[in-house]
Structures are given as structure tokens and as C-alpha cells.
PDB file of C-alpha atoms in Angstrom:
ATOM      1  CA  UNK A   1      10.309 -27.486 -17.762  1.00 69.00           C
ATOM      2  CA  UNK A   2       8.767 -26.834 -21.131  1.00 83.00           C
ATOM      3  CA  UNK A   3      10.352 -24.045 -23.109  1.00 85.00           C
ATOM      4  CA  UNK A   4       8.362 -20.905 -23.973  1.00 86.00           C
ATOM      5  CA  UNK A   5       5.401 -21.351 -21.602  1.00 91.00           C
ATOM      6  CA  UNK A   6       6.760 -19.679 -18.470  1.00 88.00           C
ATOM      7  CA  UNK A   7       6.950 -15.901 -17.897  1.00 88.00           C
ATOM      8  CA  UNK A   8      10.346 -14.245 -17.674  1.00 88.00           C
ATOM      9  CA  UNK A   9      11.673 -14.312 -14.092  1.00 92.00           C
ATOM     10  CA  UNK A  10      14.012 -11.362 -13.598  1.00 93.00           C
ATOM     11  CA  UNK A  11      15.085  -8.595 -11.230  1.00 95.00           C
ATOM     12  CA  UNK A  12      12.403  -5.904 -10.925  1.00 95.00           C
ATOM     13  CA  UNK A  13      12.357  -2.644  -8.930  1.00 95.00           C
ATOM     14  CA  UNK A  14       9.186  -2.073  -6.923  1.00 94.00           C
ATOM     15  CA  UNK A  15       8.748   1.641  -6.161  1.00 92.00           C
ATOM     16  CA  UNK A  16       6.476   2.781  -3.341  1.00 90.00           C
ATOM     17  CA  UNK A  17       5.067   6.014  -4.777  1.00 88.00           C
ATOM     18  CA  UNK A  18       4.094   7.353  -1.321  1.00 86.00           C
ATOM     19  CA  UNK A  19       7.513   7.061   0.320  1.00 87.00           C
ATOM     20  CA  UNK A  20       9.869   6.728  -2.649  1.00 89.00           C
ATOM     21  CA  UNK A  21      11.287   3.460  -1.298  1.00 89.00           C
ATOM     22  CA  UNK A  22      12.796   1.211  -3.960  1.00 93.00           C
ATOM     23  CA  UNK A  23      12.915  -2.564  -3.489  1.00 92.00           C
ATOM     24  CA  UNK A  24      14.846  -4.765  -5.917  1.00 95.00           C
ATOM     25  CA  UNK A  25      13.571  -8.318  -6.033  1.00 94.00           C
ATOM     26  CA  UNK A  26      12.969 -11.074  -8.533  1.00 95.00           C
ATOM     27  CA  UNK A  27       9.539 -11.182 -10.129  1.00 95.00           C
ATOM     28  CA  UNK A  28       7.561 -12.021 -13.255  1.00 94.00           C
ATOM     29  CA  UNK A  29       5.699  -8.668 -13.140  1.00 91.00           C
ATOM     30  CA  UNK A  30       5.170  -7.185 -16.593  1.00 91.00           C
ATOM     31  CA  UNK A  31       6.141  -3.502 -16.786  1.00 92.00           C
ATOM     32  CA  UNK A  32       6.573  -0.822 -19.426  1.00 94.00           C
ATOM     33  CA  UNK A  33       8.843   1.531 -17.488  1.00 94.00           C
ATOM     34  CA  UNK A  34      12.501   1.102 -16.570  1.00 95.00           C
ATOM     35  CA  UNK A  35      14.822   2.703 -14.025  1.00 95.00           C
ATOM     36  CA  UNK A  36      18.617   2.926 -13.759  1.00 95.00           C
ATOM     37  CA  UNK A  37      20.118   2.047 -10.383  1.00 93.00           C
ATOM     38  CA  UNK A  38      23.911   1.918 -10.001  1.00 94.00           C
ATOM     39  CA  UNK A  39      24.350   1.738 -13.772  1.00 94.00           C
ATOM     40  CA  UNK A  40      21.996  -1.232 -14.196  1.00 94.00           C
ATOM     41  CA  UNK A  41      18.638  -0.869 -15.966  1.00 95.00           C
ATOM     42  CA  UNK A  42      15.747  -2.630 -14.225  1.00 96.00           C
ATOM     43  CA  UNK A  43      12.046  -2.874 -15.066  1.00 96.00           C
ATOM     44  CA  UNK A  44      10.037  -0.548 -12.783  1.00 95.00           C
ATOM     45  CA  UNK A  45       6.766  -1.491 -11.088  1.00 94.00           C
ATOM     46  CA  UNK A  46       5.006   1.323  -9.188  1.00 93.00           C
ATOM     47  CA  UNK A  47       3.073   0.304  -6.064  1.00 89.00           C
ATOM     48  CA  UNK A  48       0.525   2.527  -4.341  1.00 85.00           C
ATOM     49  CA  UNK A  49       0.939   0.820  -0.964  1.00 82.00           C
ATOM     50  CA  UNK A  50       3.710  -1.380   0.419  1.00 80.00           C
ATOM     51  CA  UNK A  51       4.773  -2.422   3.896  1.00 75.00           C
ATOM     52  CA  UNK A  52       6.844   0.789   4.015  1.00 76.00           C
ATOM     53  CA  UNK A  53       3.766   3.042   3.750  1.00 75.00           C
ATOM     54  CA  UNK A  54       0.744   1.030   4.943  1.00 69.00           C
ATOM     55  CA  UNK A  55      -0.479   2.249   8.363  1.00 66.00           C
ATOM     56  CA  UNK A  56      -0.900  -1.297   9.685  1.00 65.00           C
ATOM     57  CA  UNK A  57       2.791  -2.091   9.164  1.00 59.00           C
ATOM     58  CA  UNK A  58       4.177   1.321  10.105  1.00 62.00           C
ATOM     59  CA  UNK A  59       2.142   1.578  13.318  1.00 64.00           C
ATOM     60  CA  UNK A  60       0.942   5.035  12.344  1.00 61.00           C
ATOM     61  CA  UNK A  61      -2.760   4.281  12.294  1.00 60.00           C
ATOM     62  CA  UNK A  62      -4.586   7.553  12.535  1.00 57.00           C
ATOM     63  CA  UNK A  63      -6.409   8.307  15.747  1.00 56.00           C
ATOM     64  CA  UNK A  64      -8.126  11.217  14.023  1.00 55.00           C
ATOM     65  CA  UNK A  65     -10.429   8.835  12.189  1.00 57.00           C
ATOM     66  CA  UNK A  66     -11.388   7.090  15.430  1.00 61.00           C
ATOM     67  CA  UNK A  67     -11.949  10.411  17.183  1.00 64.00           C
ATOM     68  CA  UNK A  68     -14.095  11.551  14.303  1.00 70.00           C
ATOM     69  CA  UNK A  69     -16.265   8.446  14.591  1.00 72.00           C
ATOM     70  CA  UNK A  70     -16.820   8.980  18.310  1.00 74.00           C
ATOM     71  CA  UNK A  71     -17.712  12.631  17.779  1.00 80.00           C
ATOM     72  CA  UNK A  72     -20.177  11.704  15.024  1.00 79.00           C
ATOM     73  CA  UNK A  73     -21.761   9.124  17.310  1.00 79.00           C
ATOM     74  CA  UNK A  74     -22.113  11.628  20.160  1.00 81.00           C
ATOM     75  CA  UNK A  75     -23.514  14.307  17.862  1.00 81.00           C
ATOM     76  CA  UNK A  76     -26.034  11.894  16.368  1.00 80.00           C
ATOM     77  CA  UNK A  77     -27.381  10.631  19.678  1.00 81.00           C
ATOM     78  CA  UNK A  78     -26.952  13.780  21.818  1.00 78.00           C
ATOM     79  CA  UNK A  79     -30.502  14.974  21.156  1.00 73.00           C
ATOM     80  CA  UNK A  80     -32.078  11.567  21.709  1.00 70.00           C
ATOM     81  CA  UNK A  81     -30.678  11.040  25.208  1.00 57.00           C
ATOM     82  CA  UNK A  82     -32.293  14.296  26.406  1.00 56.00           C
ATOM     83  CA  UNK A  83     -35.702  13.121  25.185  1.00 52.00           C
ATOM     84  CA  UNK A  84     -35.364   9.822  27.051  1.00 51.00           C
ATOM     85  CA  UNK A  85     -34.542  11.481  30.380  1.00 52.00           C
ATOM     86  CA  UNK A  86     -37.764  13.555  30.398  1.00 50.00           C
TER      87      UNK A  86
END
């Protein structure tokens, strides 16, 4: 490999800001913040969504949204079905 053309590959902490889960893995992600874990300082990358908090992976997809869609559909077409029956 050529020297000086590749990004630095190092241990980085990915923090899920919704759940507070910390994942230490190797990455080339560029960060400004750092965090100390067990006496070792790591670069910190904050993620809005990870597999720990995304509804698809957690199985906690909200039924409220689906119920809301059905209710909106019924409310929208409730008046029209009465006109068709007459």
C-alpha cells in the first residue's frame, strides 16, 4: 500500500443517542469528540439510529400509525358512502 493516502483505521465508539448504547468497532470515521471507556480514550461518533433503536430491527413498529391511517381513511370516505347508497 502507498503511504499517506489511506485514512486512519482505528477503534471508534459509535453511540446510539436514543438508547445510549455504545458499540466499539474499527472504523475510518472522522470525529471531533472523544470518550473514555475503561481508561482508554476513543473517538466518539454519535448515531441517530442504529439496529438497537430502529423499529424494524427491534420489532416495535408502532401500530398507532397504522390505526391512524385507517381512521383517516374511514373519516375521509364516510360521507361519500352514504351518498352512493341513496
